[in-house]
XYZ file of C-alpha atoms in Angstrom:
249
model
C 0.000 0.000 0.000
C 2.847 2.362 0.878
C 4.484 1.875 -2.487
C 1.210 2.716 -4.246
C 0.945 5.999 -2.319
C 4.599 6.698 -3.044
C 4.104 6.139 -6.774
C 1.018 8.356 -6.825
C 2.891 11.107 -4.960
C 5.831 10.849 -7.354
C 3.432 11.037 -10.290
C 1.754 14.133 -8.833
C 5.051 15.883 -8.112
C 6.317 14.974 -11.566
C 3.189 16.396 -13.170
C 3.476 19.643 -11.198
C 7.150 20.029 -12.145
C 6.228 19.337 -15.767
C 3.507 21.990 -15.773
C 5.817 24.544 -14.122
C 8.558 23.820 -16.674
C 6.088 24.123 -19.537
C 4.778 27.429 -18.161
C 8.322 28.733 -17.789
C 9.048 27.795 -21.400
C 5.926 29.607 -22.643
C 6.464 32.949 -20.868
C 10.177 32.735 -20.073
C 11.245 33.950 -23.507
C 9.147 37.110 -23.204
C 10.324 38.229 -19.752
C 13.847 39.414 -20.796
C 12.307 42.001 -23.128
C 10.255 43.661 -20.392
C 13.209 45.605 -18.894
C 14.406 46.577 -22.388
C 10.908 47.785 -23.303
C 10.677 49.816 -20.090
C 14.139 51.291 -20.610
C 13.352 52.422 -24.165
C 10.002 53.856 -23.101
C 11.536 55.698 -20.151
C 14.562 57.111 -21.996
C 12.754 57.625 -25.318
C 15.909 56.315 -26.990
C 15.918 53.084 -29.017
C 19.418 53.383 -30.501
C 20.993 50.898 -28.085
C 18.645 48.080 -29.109
C 19.069 46.312 -32.452
C 15.839 45.680 -34.338
C 17.638 42.811 -36.077
C 17.133 40.881 -32.826
C 13.391 41.141 -33.470
C 13.888 40.055 -37.084
C 15.862 36.985 -36.013
C 13.202 35.952 -33.511
C 10.299 36.575 -35.888
C 11.929 34.430 -38.579
C 12.960 31.732 -36.092
C 9.547 31.416 -34.467
C 7.652 31.560 -37.758
C 9.842 28.735 -39.094
C 9.351 26.814 -35.856
C 5.560 27.091 -36.230
C 5.864 25.767 -39.792
C 8.139 22.981 -38.566
C 5.431 21.896 -36.117
C 3.081 21.062 -39.006
C 5.713 18.765 -40.499
C 6.942 17.247 -37.242
C 4.852 17.762 -34.125
C 6.721 18.735 -30.965
C 5.474 19.814 -27.545
C 2.634 22.337 -27.419
C 4.450 24.653 -24.939
C 7.150 25.282 -27.571
C 4.497 26.023 -30.197
C 2.626 28.415 -27.893
C 5.918 30.078 -26.952
C 6.620 30.795 -30.623
C 3.237 32.476 -31.112
C 3.600 34.613 -27.977
C 7.170 35.558 -28.891
C 6.093 36.810 -32.324
C 3.478 39.053 -30.711
C 6.103 40.348 -28.270
C 8.543 41.184 -31.060
C 5.915 43.217 -32.902
C 5.249 45.141 -29.674
C 8.999 45.884 -29.373
C 9.178 46.983 -33.030
C 6.151 49.253 -32.637
C 7.773 51.023 -29.676
C 11.166 51.396 -31.383
C 9.670 52.778 -34.611
C 7.525 55.258 -32.686
C 10.468 56.449 -30.574
C 12.845 56.763 -33.539
C 10.340 58.721 -35.608
C 9.710 61.068 -32.692
C 13.438 61.669 -32.184
C 14.148 62.608 -35.807
C 15.473 66.170 -35.897
C 14.303 66.655 -39.466
C 11.636 64.886 -41.466
C 13.374 62.275 -43.609
C 11.908 60.620 -46.674
C 9.599 57.772 -45.723
C 11.197 54.369 -46.134
C 8.653 51.577 -46.495
C 8.710 47.887 -47.332
C 7.143 48.319 -50.760
C 10.100 50.476 -51.865
C 11.984 47.154 -52.113
C 15.222 49.004 -51.363
C 17.624 46.450 -49.877
C 19.733 49.243 -48.374
C 16.913 50.115 -45.985
C 15.701 46.579 -45.322
C 14.323 46.262 -41.771
C 15.006 49.947 -41.221
C 11.672 51.348 -42.299
C 9.856 54.375 -40.918
C 6.448 52.797 -40.439
C 5.310 49.850 -38.369
C 3.036 48.512 -41.124
C 6.092 47.724 -43.284
C 7.392 45.262 -40.696
C 4.013 43.515 -40.586
C 3.867 43.384 -44.394
C 7.359 41.885 -44.605
C 6.597 39.119 -42.115
C 3.234 38.471 -43.764
C 4.985 37.846 -47.096
C 7.541 35.597 -45.377
C 4.827 33.627 -43.568
C 2.798 33.088 -46.736
C 5.889 31.959 -48.663
C 6.997 29.464 -45.986
C 3.411 28.196 -45.591
C 3.183 27.426 -49.297
C 6.561 25.657 -49.230
C 5.594 23.569 -46.202
C 2.270 22.635 -47.840
C 4.059 21.502 -51.015
C 6.932 19.624 -49.356
C 5.418 18.452 -46.065
C 5.954 14.805 -47.104
C 9.674 15.391 -47.703
C 11.433 14.493 -44.435
C 14.656 16.243 -45.434
C 12.828 19.496 -46.171
C 10.978 19.366 -42.850
C 14.207 18.701 -40.911
C 15.969 21.566 -42.709
C 13.066 23.834 -41.801
C 13.460 22.813 -38.158
C 17.208 23.377 -38.222
C 16.840 26.833 -39.802
C 14.285 27.747 -37.126
C 16.500 26.949 -34.150
C 19.723 28.108 -35.847
C 18.206 31.526 -36.575
C 17.065 31.751 -32.964
C 20.551 30.742 -31.818
C 21.929 33.721 -33.742
C 19.446 36.221 -32.305
C 22.042 37.803 -30.021
C 24.534 38.259 -32.865
C 23.076 41.584 -34.156
C 23.319 43.005 -30.627
C 26.856 41.609 -30.322
C 27.889 43.310 -33.600
C 26.136 46.587 -32.699
C 27.983 46.719 -29.361
C 31.290 45.984 -31.107
C 30.792 48.737 -33.711
C 29.767 51.278 -31.070
C 32.433 50.084 -28.620
C 29.697 50.563 -26.041
C 26.707 48.748 -24.540
C 24.951 52.019 -23.633
C 21.201 51.758 -24.217
C 21.208 47.957 -24.022
C 19.504 46.508 -20.969
C 21.959 44.420 -18.932
C 18.990 42.835 -17.173
C 17.687 41.681 -20.547
C 20.991 39.964 -21.421
C 21.246 38.291 -17.994
C 17.692 37.019 -18.421
C 18.584 35.881 -21.953
C 21.445 33.832 -20.540
C 19.443 32.282 -17.696
C 16.529 31.552 -20.016
C 18.731 30.004 -22.700
C 20.478 27.766 -20.165
C 17.104 26.620 -18.835
C 15.747 26.170 -22.356
C 18.721 24.075 -23.484
C 18.412 21.818 -20.423
C 14.660 21.567 -21.050
C 15.341 20.423 -24.616
C 17.781 17.786 -23.367
C 15.587 16.364 -20.616
C 12.393 16.442 -22.703
C 14.193 14.773 -25.630
C 13.327 17.529 -28.098
C 14.666 17.195 -31.672
C 18.478 17.411 -31.733
C 18.380 20.743 -33.607
C 16.832 22.385 -30.553
C 19.482 21.635 -27.930
C 22.523 22.038 -30.211
C 21.451 25.524 -31.257
C 20.431 26.296 -27.682
C 24.058 25.716 -26.685
C 25.214 28.141 -29.395
C 22.743 30.697 -28.071
C 24.200 30.446 -24.564
C 27.703 31.029 -25.998
C 26.546 34.242 -27.768
C 24.903 35.454 -24.539
C 28.180 34.970 -22.663
C 30.064 36.986 -25.316
C 27.604 39.886 -24.904
C 28.094 39.779 -21.131
C 31.843 39.958 -21.739
C 31.268 43.085 -23.842
C 29.444 44.683 -20.918
C 32.609 44.221 -18.843
C 35.051 45.255 -21.612
C 33.119 48.415 -22.584
C 32.069 49.274 -19.018
C 33.887 52.644 -19.136
C 32.273 53.747 -22.399
C 29.031 55.570 -21.696
C 28.477 56.777 -25.280
C 28.535 54.919 -28.600
C 31.765 55.492 -30.504
C 29.931 56.925 -33.511
C 28.518 59.730 -31.314
C 31.887 60.569 -29.786
C 33.534 60.658 -33.236
C 30.853 62.986 -34.569
C 31.399 65.437 -31.730
C 35.118 65.445 -32.371
C 34.745 66.445 -36.028
């Protein structure tokens, strides 16, 4: 009788831990962007945050959603992708609004339908970002519909999804390197990135997610650590290099 109670208790505890882990996976990816959102809104300055981070996550999570139709994985990961896409559009909306407000002179409107590669993902209106992702989503949906029976295509789609997500910190890494400063970037966001990516990678391992997930999760942790190293290296630089150079001209 005791062993029956013990098994039932273990099953209950296991279920609770599973639900908590799943909940953490669903909302954990969003939390790091809260301090960055608040910092941009408070300072009314979006220059320290790279919108390419949003692009990387939008592409990664859209591909992951498509991958789910070809090879079902856990629902928490699917829900996380949907919520993350909504979060990225919220971040883009704030950044576009702040940048337009801070323009000293009215520049020519740059929109998606200009099809000017030089200004790709650097448009003046929020609608252009929605249009771009809508085109991407339709294109990938058609491809998945046509090749859903091709295992190789589905696996490549999955790999591209997690690899793109693994590279999401790279635009911020490059931006910090060019500016020789991390001013305007939320340190709290990067610390949360790192903690979340470590948890996510372990979650992938223990839940036996497809191999693409945990390999690219490890790469993501490595990029996070490099950004944290930049915070230490550039700790004395309170202004981006490009601003300091301009003032010295």
